[in-house]
PDB file of C-alpha atoms in Angstrom:
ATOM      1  CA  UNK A   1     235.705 241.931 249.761  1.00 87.00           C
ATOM      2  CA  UNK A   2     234.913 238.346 247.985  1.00 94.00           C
ATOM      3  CA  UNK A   3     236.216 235.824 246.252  1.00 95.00           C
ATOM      4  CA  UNK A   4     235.784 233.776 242.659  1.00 96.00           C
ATOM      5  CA  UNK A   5     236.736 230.491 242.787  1.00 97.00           C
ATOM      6  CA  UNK A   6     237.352 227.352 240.480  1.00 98.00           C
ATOM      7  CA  UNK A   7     236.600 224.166 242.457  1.00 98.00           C
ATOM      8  CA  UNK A   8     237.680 220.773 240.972  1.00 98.00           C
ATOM      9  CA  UNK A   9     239.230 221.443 237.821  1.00 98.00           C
ATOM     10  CA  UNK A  10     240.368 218.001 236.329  1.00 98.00           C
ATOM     11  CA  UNK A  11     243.399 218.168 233.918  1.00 97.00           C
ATOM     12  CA  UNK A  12     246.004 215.459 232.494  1.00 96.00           C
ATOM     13  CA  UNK A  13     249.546 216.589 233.175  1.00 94.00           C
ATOM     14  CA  UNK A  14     252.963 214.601 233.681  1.00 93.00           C
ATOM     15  CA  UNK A  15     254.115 215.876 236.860  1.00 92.00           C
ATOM     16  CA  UNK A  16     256.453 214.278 239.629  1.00 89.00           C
ATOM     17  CA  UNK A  17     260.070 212.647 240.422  1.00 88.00           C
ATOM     18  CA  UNK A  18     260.183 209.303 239.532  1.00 85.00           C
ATOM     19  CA  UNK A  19     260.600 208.629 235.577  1.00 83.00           C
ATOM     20  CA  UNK A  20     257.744 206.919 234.870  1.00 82.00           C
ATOM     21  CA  UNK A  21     255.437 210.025 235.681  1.00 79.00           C
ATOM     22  CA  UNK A  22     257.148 212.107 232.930  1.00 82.00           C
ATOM     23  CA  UNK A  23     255.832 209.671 230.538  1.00 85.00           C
ATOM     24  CA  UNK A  24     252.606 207.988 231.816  1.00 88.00           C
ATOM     25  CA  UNK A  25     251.045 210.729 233.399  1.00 89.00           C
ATOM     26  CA  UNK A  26     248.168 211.185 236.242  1.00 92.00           C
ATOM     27  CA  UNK A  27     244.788 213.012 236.471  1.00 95.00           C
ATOM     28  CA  UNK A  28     245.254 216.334 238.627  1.00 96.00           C
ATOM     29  CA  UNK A  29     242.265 218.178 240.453  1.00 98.00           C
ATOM     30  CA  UNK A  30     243.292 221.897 240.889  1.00 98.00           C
ATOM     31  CA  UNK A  31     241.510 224.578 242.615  1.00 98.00           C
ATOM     32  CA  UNK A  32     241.619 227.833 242.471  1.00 98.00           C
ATOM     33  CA  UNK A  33     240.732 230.688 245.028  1.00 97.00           C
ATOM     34  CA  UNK A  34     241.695 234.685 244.528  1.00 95.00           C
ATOM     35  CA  UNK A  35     240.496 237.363 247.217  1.00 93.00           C
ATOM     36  CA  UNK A  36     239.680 240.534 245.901  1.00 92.00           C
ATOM     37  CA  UNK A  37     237.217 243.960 246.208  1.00 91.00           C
ATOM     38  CA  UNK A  38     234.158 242.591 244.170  1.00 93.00           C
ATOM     39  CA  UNK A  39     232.151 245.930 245.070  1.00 93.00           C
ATOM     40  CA  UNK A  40     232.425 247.594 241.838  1.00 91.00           C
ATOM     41  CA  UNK A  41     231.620 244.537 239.735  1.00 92.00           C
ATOM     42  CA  UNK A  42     228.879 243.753 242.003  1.00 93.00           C
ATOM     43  CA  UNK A  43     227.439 247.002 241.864  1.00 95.00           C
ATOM     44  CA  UNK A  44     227.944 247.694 237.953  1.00 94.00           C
ATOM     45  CA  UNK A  45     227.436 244.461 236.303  1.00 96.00           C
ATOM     46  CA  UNK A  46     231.091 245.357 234.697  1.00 93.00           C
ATOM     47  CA  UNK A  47     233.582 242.147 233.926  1.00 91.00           C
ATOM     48  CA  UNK A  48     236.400 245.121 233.992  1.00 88.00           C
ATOM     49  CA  UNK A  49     236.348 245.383 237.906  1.00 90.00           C
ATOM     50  CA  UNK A  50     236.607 241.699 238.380  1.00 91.00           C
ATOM     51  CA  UNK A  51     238.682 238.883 237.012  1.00 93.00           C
ATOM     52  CA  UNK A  52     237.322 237.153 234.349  1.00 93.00           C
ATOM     53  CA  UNK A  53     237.073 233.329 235.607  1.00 96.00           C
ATOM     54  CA  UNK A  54     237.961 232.196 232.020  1.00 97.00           C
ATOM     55  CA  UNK A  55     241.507 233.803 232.402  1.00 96.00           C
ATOM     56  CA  UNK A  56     241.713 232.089 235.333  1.00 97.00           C
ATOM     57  CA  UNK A  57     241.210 228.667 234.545  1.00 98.00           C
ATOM     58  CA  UNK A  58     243.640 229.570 230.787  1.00 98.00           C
ATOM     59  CA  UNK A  59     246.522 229.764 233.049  1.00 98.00           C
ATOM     60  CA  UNK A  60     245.708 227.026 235.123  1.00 98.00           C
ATOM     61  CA  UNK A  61     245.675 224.947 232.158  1.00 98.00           C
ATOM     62  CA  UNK A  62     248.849 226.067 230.204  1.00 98.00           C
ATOM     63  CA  UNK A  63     250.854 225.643 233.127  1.00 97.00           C
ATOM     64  CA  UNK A  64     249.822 222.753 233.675  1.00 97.00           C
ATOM     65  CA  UNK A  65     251.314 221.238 230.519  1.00 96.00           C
ATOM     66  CA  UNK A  66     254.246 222.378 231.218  1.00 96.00           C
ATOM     67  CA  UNK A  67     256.109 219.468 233.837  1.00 94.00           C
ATOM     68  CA  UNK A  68     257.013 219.943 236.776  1.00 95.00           C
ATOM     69  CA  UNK A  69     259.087 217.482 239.005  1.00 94.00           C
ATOM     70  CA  UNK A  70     257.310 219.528 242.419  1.00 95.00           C
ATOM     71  CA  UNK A  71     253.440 220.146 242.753  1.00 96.00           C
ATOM     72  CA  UNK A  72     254.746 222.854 244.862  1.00 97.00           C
ATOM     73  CA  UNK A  73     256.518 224.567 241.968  1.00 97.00           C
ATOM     74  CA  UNK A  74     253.350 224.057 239.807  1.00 97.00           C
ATOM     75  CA  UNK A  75     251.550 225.936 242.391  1.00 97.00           C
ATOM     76  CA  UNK A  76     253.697 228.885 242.393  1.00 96.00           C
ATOM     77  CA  UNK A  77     254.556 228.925 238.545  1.00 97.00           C
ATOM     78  CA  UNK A  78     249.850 229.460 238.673  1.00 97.00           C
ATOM     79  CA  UNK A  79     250.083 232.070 241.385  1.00 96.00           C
ATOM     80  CA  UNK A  80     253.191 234.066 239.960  1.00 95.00           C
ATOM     81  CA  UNK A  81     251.069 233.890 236.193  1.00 95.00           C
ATOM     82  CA  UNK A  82     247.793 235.100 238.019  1.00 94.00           C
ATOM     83  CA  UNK A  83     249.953 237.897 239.745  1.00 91.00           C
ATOM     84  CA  UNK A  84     251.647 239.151 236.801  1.00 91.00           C
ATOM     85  CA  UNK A  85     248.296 238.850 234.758  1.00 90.00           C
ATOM     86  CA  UNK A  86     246.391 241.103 237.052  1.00 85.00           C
ATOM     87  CA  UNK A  87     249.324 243.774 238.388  1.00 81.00           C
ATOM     88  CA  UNK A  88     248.397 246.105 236.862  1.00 70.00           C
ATOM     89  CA  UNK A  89     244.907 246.618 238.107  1.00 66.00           C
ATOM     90  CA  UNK A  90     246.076 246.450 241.698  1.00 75.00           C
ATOM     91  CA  UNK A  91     242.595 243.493 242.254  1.00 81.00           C
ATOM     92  CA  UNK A  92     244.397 240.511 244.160  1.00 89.00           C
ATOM     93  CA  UNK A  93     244.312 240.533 248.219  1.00 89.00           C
ATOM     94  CA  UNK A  94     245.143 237.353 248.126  1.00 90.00           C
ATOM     95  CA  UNK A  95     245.790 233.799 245.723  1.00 95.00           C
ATOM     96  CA  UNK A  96     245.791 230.096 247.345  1.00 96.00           C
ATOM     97  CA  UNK A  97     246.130 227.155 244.880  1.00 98.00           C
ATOM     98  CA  UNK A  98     245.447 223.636 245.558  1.00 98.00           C
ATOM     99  CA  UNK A  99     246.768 220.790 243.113  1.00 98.00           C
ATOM    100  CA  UNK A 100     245.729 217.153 244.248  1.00 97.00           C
ATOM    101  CA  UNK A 101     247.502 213.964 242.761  1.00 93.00           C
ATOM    102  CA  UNK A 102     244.752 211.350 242.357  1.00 90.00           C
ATOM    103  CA  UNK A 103     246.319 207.776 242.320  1.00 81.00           C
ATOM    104  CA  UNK A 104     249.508 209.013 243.397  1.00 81.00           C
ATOM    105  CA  UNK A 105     252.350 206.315 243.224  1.00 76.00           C
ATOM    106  CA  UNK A 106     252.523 204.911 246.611  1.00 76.00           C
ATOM    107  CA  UNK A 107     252.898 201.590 247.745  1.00 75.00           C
ATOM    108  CA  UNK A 108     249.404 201.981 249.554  1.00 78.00           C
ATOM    109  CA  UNK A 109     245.808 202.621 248.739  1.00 84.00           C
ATOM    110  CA  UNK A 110     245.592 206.477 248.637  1.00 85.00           C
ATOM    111  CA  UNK A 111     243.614 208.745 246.438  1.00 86.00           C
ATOM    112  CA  UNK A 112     245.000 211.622 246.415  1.00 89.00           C
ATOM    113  CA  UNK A 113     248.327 214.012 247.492  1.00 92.00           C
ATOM    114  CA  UNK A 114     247.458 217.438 247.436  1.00 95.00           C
ATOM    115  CA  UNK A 115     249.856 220.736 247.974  1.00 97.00           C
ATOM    116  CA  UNK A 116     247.840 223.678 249.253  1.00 97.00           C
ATOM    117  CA  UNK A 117     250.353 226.687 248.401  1.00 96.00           C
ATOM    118  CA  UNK A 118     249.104 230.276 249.196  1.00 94.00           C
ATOM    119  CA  UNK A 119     250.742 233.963 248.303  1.00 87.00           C
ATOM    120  CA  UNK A 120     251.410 235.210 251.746  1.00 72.00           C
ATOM    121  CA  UNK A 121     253.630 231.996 251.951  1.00 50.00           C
ATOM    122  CA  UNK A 122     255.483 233.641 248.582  1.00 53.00           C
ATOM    123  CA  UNK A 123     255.721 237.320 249.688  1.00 51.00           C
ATOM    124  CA  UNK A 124     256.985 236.434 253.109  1.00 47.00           C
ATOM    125  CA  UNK A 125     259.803 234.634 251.791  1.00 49.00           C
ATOM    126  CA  UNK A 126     261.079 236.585 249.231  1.00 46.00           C
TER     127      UNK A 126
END
């Protein structure tokens, strides 16, 4: 078993409640973390029996132009697109996505709100 992971990706996006964030915007730091058999790939220098980072941080980015009133939605709109994406090829143990608000607006001095949303937490409800 391993893990690929994308640490610290910094994207613009216009997410949140109040009005003024669907139009001004914040800076978003989004990491990424899938759990799957890395054996094959390890073994046979072959991108086919892993997932291709790239793909990874494509989704990541399209979905995050898309708004989204909830960083929890955001979350899950990333790990539905990485399930779907990779389904077929039966990879995935296990997704956990973690989008951080820097400057959120609050009437104190804090740099970031983050939502840590994993897919055990999606399965189990559903």
């Amino acid at each position: 078993m391993g893990k690929i992971i994308l640490e610290n990706i910094k994207l613009f996006g216009f997410h949140g409640c109040m009005p003024e964030e669907s139009y001004v915007g914040s800076y978003y730091t989004v990491n990424v973390e899938v759990e799957l058999d890395l054996y094959k790939a390890s073994v046979n220098d072959d991108l086919s029996k892993t997932i291709n980072y790239v793909h990874l941080y494509r989704i990541v980015k399209e979905e995050m132009a898309t708004n989204s009133k909830l960083l929890e939605h955001l979350a899950q709109r990333i790990i539905q697109r990485i399930r779907k994406k990779y389904s077929k090829v039966d990879l995935i143990k296990y997704t956990k996505i973690k989008i951080c608000k820097e400057n959120p607006p609050l009437q104190s001095n804090v740099d970031r709100v983050c939502v840590l949303l994993e897919d055990k937490d999606l399965i189990n409800k559903n």
